[in-house]
mmCIF file of C-alpha atoms in Angstrom:
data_model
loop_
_atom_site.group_PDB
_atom_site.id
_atom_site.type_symbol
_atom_site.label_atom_id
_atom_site.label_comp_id
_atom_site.label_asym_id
_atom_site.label_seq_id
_atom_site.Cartn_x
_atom_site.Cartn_y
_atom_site.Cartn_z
ATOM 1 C CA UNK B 1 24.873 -0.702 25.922
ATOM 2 C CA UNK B 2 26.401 2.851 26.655
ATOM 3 C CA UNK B 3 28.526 4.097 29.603
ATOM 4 C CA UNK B 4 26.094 6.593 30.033
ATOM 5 C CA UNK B 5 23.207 8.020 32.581
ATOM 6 C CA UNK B 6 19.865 6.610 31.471
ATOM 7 C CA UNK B 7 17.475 8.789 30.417
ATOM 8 C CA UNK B 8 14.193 7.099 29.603
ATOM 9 C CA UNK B 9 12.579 3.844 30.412
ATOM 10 C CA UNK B 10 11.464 1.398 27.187
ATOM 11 C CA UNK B 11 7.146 1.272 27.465
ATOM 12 C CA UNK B 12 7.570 -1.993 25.605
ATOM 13 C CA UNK B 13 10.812 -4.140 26.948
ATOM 14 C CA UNK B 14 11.056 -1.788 30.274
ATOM 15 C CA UNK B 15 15.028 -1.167 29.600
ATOM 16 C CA UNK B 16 16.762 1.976 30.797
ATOM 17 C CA UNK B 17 18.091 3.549 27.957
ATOM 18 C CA UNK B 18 20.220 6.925 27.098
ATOM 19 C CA UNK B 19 19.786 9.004 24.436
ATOM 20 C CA UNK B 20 21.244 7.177 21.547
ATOM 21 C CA UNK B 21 19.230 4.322 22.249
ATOM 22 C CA UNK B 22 15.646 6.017 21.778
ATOM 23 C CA UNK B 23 13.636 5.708 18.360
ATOM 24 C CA UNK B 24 10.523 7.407 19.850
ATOM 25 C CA UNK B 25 10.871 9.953 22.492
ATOM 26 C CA UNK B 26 7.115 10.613 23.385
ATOM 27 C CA UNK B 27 6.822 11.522 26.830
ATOM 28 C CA UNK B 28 5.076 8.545 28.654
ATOM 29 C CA UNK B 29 5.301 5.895 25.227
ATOM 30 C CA UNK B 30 9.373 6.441 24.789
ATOM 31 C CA UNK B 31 10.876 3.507 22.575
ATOM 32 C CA UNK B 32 14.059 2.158 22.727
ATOM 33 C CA UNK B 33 15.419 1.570 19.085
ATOM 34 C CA UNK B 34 15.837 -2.699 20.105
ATOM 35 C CA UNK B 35 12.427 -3.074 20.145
ATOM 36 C CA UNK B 36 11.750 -0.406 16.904
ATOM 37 C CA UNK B 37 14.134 -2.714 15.180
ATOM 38 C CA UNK B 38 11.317 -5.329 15.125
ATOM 39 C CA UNK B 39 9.379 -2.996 13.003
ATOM 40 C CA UNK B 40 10.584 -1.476 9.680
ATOM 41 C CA UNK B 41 13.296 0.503 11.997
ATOM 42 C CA UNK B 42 12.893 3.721 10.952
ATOM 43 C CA UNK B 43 9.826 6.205 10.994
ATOM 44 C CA UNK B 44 6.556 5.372 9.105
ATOM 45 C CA UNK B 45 7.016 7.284 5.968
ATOM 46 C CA UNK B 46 4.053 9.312 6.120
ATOM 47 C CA UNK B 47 5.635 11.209 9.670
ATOM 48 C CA UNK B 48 8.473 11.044 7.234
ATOM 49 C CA UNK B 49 6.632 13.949 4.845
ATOM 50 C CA UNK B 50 9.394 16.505 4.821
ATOM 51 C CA UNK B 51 11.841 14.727 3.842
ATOM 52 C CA UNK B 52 10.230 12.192 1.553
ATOM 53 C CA UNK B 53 7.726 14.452 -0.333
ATOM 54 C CA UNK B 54 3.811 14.065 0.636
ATOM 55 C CA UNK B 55 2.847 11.804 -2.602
ATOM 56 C CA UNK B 56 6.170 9.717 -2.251
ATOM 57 C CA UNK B 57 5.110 9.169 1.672
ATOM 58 C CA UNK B 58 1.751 8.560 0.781
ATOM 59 C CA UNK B 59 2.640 5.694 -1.542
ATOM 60 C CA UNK B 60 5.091 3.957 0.485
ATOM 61 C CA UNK B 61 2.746 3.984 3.432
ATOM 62 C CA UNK B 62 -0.122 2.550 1.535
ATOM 63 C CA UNK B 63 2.649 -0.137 0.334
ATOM 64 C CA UNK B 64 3.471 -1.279 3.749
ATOM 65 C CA UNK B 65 0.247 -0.741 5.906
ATOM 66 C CA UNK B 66 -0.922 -3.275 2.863
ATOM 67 C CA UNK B 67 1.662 -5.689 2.166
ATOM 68 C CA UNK B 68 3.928 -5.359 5.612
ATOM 69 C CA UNK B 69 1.432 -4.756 8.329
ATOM 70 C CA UNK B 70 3.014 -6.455 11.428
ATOM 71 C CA UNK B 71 6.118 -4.960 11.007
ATOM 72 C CA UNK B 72 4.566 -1.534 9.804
ATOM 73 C CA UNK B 73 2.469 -1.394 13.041
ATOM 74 C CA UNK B 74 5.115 -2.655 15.147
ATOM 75 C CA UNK B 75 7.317 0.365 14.548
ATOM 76 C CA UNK B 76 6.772 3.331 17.136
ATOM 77 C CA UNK B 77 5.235 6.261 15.841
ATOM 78 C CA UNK B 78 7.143 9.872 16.942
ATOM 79 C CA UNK B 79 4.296 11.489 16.433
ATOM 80 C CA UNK B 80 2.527 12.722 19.806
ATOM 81 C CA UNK B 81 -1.352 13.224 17.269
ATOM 82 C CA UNK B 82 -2.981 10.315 14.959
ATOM 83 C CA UNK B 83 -4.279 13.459 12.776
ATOM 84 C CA UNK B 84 -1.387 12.543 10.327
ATOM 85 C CA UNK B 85 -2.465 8.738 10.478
ATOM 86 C CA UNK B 86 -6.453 9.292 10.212
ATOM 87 C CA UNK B 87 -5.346 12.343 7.342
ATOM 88 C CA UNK B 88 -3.626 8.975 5.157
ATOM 89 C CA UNK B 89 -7.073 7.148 6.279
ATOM 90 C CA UNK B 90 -9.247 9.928 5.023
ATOM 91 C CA UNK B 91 -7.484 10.311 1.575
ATOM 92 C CA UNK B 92 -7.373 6.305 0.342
ATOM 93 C CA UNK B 93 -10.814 6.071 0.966
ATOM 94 C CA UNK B 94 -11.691 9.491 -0.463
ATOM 95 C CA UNK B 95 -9.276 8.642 -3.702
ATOM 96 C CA UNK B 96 -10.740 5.564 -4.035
ATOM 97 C CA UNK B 97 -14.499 6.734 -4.156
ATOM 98 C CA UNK B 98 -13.549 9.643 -6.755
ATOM 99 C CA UNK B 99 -11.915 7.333 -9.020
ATOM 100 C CA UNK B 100 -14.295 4.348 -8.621
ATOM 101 C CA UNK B 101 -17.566 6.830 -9.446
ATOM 102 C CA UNK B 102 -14.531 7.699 -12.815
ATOM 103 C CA UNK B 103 -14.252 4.182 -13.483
ATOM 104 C CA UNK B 104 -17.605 3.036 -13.315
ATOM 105 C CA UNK B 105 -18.802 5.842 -15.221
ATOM 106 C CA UNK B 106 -16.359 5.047 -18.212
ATOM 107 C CA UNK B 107 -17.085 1.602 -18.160
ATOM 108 C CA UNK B 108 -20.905 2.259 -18.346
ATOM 109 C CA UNK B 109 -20.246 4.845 -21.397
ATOM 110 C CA UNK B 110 -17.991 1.863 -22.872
ATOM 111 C CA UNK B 111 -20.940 -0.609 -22.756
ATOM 112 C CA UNK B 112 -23.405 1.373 -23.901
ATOM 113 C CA UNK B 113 -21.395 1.897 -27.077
ATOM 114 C CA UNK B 114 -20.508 -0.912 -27.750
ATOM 115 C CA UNK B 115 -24.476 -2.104 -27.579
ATOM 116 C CA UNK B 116 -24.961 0.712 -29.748
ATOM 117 C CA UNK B 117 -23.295 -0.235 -32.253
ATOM 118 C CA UNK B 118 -23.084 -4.215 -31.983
ATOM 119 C CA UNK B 119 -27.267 -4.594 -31.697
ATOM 120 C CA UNK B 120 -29.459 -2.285 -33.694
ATOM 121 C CA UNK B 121 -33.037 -0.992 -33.170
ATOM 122 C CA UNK B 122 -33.730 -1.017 -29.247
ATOM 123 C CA UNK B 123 -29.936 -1.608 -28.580
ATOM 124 C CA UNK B 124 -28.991 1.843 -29.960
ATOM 125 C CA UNK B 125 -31.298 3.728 -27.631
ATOM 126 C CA UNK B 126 -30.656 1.384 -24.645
ATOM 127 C CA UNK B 127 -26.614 2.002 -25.251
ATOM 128 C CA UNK B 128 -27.479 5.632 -25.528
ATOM 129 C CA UNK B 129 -29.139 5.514 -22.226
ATOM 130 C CA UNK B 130 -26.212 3.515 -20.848
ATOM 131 C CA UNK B 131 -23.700 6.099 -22.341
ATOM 132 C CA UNK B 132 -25.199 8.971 -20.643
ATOM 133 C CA UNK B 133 -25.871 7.873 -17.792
ATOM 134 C CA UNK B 134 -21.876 6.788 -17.316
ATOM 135 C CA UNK B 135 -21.002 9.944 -18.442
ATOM 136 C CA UNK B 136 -23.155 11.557 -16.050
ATOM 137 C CA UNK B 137 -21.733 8.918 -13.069
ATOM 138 C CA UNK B 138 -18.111 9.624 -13.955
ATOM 139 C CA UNK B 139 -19.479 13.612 -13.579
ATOM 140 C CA UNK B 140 -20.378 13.097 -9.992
ATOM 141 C CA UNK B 141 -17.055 12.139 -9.207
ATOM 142 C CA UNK B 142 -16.048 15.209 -7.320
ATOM 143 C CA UNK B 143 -19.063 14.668 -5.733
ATOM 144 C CA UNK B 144 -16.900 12.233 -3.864
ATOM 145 C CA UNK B 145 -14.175 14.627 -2.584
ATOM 146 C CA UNK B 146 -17.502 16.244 -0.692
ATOM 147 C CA UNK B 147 -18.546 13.532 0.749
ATOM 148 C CA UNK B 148 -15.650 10.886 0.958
ATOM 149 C CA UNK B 149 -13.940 12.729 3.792
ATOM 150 C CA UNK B 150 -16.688 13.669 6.129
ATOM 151 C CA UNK B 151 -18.008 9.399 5.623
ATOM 152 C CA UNK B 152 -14.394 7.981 6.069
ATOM 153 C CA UNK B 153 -13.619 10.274 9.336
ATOM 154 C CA UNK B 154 -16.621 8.820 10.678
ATOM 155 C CA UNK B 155 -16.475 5.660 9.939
ATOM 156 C CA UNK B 156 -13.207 5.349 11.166
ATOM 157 C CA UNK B 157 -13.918 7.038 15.016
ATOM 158 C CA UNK B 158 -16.672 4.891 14.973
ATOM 159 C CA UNK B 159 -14.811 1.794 14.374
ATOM 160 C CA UNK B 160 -11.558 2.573 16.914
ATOM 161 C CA UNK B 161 -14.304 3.640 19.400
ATOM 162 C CA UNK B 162 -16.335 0.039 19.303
ATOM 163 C CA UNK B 163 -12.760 -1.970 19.301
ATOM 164 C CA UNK B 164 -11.200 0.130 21.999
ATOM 165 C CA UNK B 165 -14.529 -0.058 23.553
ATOM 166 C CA UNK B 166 -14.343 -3.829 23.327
ATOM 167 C CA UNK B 167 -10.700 -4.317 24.411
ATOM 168 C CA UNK B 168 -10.716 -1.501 27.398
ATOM 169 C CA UNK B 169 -13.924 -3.579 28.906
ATOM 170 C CA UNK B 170 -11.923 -6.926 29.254
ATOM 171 C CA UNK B 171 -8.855 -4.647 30.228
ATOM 172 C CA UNK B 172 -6.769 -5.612 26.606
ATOM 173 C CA UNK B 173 -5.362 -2.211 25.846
ATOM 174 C CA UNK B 174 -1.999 -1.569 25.561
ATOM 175 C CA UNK B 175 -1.952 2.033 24.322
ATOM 176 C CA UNK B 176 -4.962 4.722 24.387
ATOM 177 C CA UNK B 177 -7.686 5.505 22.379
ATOM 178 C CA UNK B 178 -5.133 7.448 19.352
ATOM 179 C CA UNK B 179 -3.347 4.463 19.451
ATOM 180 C CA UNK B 180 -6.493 2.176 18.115
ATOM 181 C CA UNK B 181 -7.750 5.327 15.767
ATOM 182 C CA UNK B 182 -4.325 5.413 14.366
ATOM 183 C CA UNK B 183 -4.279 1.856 13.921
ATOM 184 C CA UNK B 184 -7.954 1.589 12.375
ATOM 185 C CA UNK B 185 -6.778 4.816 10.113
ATOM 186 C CA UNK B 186 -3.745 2.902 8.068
ATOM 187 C CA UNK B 187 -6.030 -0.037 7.814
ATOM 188 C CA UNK B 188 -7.829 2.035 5.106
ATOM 189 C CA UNK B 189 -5.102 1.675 2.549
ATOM 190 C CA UNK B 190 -6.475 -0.906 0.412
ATOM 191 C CA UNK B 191 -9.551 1.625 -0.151
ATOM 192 C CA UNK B 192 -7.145 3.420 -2.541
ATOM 193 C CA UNK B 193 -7.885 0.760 -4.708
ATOM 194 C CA UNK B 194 -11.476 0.055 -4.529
ATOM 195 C CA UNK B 195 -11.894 1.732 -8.121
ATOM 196 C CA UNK B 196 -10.242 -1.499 -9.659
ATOM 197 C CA UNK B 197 -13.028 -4.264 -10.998
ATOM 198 C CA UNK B 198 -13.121 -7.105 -8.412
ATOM 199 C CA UNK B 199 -9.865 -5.961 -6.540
ATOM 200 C CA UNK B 200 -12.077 -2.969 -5.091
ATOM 201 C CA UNK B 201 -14.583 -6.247 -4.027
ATOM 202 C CA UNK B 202 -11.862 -7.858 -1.692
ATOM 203 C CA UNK B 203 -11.198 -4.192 -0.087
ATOM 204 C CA UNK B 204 -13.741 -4.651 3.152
ATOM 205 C CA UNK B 205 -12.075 -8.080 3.756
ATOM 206 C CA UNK B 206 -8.676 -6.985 3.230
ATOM 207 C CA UNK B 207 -9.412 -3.748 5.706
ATOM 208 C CA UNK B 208 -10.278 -6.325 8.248
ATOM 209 C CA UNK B 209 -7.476 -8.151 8.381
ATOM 210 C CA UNK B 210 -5.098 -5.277 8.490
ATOM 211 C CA UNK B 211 -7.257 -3.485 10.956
ATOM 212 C CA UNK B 212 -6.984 -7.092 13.102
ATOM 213 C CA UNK B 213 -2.937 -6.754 12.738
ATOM 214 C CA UNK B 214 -3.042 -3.341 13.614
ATOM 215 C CA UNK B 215 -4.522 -3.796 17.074
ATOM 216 C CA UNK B 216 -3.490 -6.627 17.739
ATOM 217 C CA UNK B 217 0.243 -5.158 17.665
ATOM 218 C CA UNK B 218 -0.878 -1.673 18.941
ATOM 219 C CA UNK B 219 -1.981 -3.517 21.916
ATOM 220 C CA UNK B 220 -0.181 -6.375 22.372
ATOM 221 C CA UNK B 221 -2.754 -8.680 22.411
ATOM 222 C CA UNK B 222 -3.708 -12.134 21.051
ATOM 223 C CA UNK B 223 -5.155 -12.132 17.333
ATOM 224 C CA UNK B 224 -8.337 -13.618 18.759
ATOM 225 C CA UNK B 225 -8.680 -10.660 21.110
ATOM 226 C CA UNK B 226 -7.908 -8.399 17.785
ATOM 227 C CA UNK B 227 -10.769 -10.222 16.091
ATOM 228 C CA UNK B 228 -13.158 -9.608 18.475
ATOM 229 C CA UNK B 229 -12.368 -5.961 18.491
ATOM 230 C CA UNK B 230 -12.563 -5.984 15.210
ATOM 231 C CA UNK B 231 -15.811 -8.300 14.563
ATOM 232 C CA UNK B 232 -17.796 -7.866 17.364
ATOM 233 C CA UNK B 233 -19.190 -4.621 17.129
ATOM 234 C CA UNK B 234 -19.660 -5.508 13.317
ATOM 235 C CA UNK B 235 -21.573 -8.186 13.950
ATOM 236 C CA UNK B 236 -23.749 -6.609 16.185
ATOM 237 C CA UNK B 237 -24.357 -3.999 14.547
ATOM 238 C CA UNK B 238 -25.263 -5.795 11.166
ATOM 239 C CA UNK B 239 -27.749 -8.525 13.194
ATOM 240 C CA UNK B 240 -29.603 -5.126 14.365
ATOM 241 C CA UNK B 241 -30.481 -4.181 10.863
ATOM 242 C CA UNK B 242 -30.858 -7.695 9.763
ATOM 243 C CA UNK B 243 -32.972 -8.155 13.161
ATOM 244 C CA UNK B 244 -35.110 -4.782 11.861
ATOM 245 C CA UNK B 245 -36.046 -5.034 8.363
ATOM 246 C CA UNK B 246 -37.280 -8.974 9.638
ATOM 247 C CA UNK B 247 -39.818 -6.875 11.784
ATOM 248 C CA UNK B 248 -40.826 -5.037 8.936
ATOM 249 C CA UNK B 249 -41.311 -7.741 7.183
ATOM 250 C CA UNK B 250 -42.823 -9.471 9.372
ATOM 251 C CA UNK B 251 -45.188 -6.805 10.196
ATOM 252 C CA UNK B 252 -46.104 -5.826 6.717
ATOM 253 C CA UNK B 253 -47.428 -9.829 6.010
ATOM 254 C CA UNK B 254 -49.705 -9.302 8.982
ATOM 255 C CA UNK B 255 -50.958 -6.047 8.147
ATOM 256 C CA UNK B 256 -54.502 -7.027 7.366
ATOM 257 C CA UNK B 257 -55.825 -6.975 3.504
ATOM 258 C CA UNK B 258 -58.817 -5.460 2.667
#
């Protein structure tokens, strides 16, 4: 405590604090540095560019949004816009499409020599087809860097929109709509490794959970309110297609046969 006038009001613990005890001071989401403490206690890295270096911030924040992500989404952010947040979102998932069209490609290339030159006859030509056509997939990779970000800024408004959507409706949120796209954004980090053979298989499922943590602490809510946000819409949206190709199908083994 400090002798002092009081010049803010904690958003979380609703203490009166001066100006040494702030961590955040966003008007209307000020943070008292008690409650920051519960978090990593000091900036996110990535709002932390200047200082740290944009590839060193990028890297520590993929680090902790991964491995850490109840403290890392308990700590304020003191930054007013989520563009920083959805700009780390945007380049995982964009990194990790480049490389994994790179990687796939060279593996493809691999196999197809190794055919080449471990069965003869057929296997040369069908390793020769292999080769080429890796060399051609690992050729498309900037292909990715066109692409990637337009998909992953998409995907990711999408997704805060349906769980804010979800939590505003039963009256759950905590914070505004920046607040859940931020969240959703640093739950992209384990995209940056979707390149790697059967670690880039576990990426959805790992985005899940972090995306769960992350609005479940950006809002303050229960986990199983954080899962529906999170599932809901998901599951929704994937009985619809399931729900449509059925009535194709269904319709195409009752089209009449001549």
């Amino acid at each position: 405590m400090h002798e002092v006038e009081a010049t803010f009001t904690c958003t979380r613990c609703g203490t009166f604090g001066c100006e040494e005890c702030v961590f955040s001071a966003l008007l209307d989401r000020e943070v008292c540095k008690a409650c920051a403490a519960t978090g990593l206690g000091e900036p996110i890295p990535w709002e932390r560019r200047k200082e740290l270096g944009n590839w060193n911030a990028y890297w520590r924040t993929v680090k902790l949004a991964m491995l850490q992500p109840k403290r890392f989404h308990r700590t304020p952010t003191t930054q007013a816009s989520s563009f920083g947040a959805v700009a780390h979102g945007v380049l995982s998932s964009t990194i990790g499409l480049a490389l994994s069209y790179v990687v796939n490609g060279l593996l493809l290339a691999l196999s197809g020599g190794v055919m080449a030159l471990v069965v003869p006859g057929e296997g040369a030509t069908i390793g020769a087809f292999l080769g080429a056509y890796g060399c051609m997939f690992a050729g498309m990779s900037p292909l990715a860097l066109l692409i990637g970000p337009p998909n992953a800024l998409l995907s990711m408004v999408i997704a805060a929109a349906c769980s804010h959507g979800f939590l505003a409706i039963f009256k759950r949120t905590k914070g505004g709509f920046e607040d859940t796209l931020r969240a959703v954004s640093y739950a992209n980090a384990p995209y940056v490794w979707s390149f790697i053979p059967l670690v880039g298989m576990i990426g959805f499922f790992w985005m899940l959970t972090l995306e769960t943590v992350g609005i479940r602490e950006t809002h303050r809510c229960s986990t199983e309110w954080a899962l529906g946000a999170t599932l809901v819409y998901r599951g929704v949206l994937f009985g619809g297609v399931f729900l449509m190709y059925a009535a194709f199908f269904a319709l195409a083994l009752m089209a009449p046969t001549r």
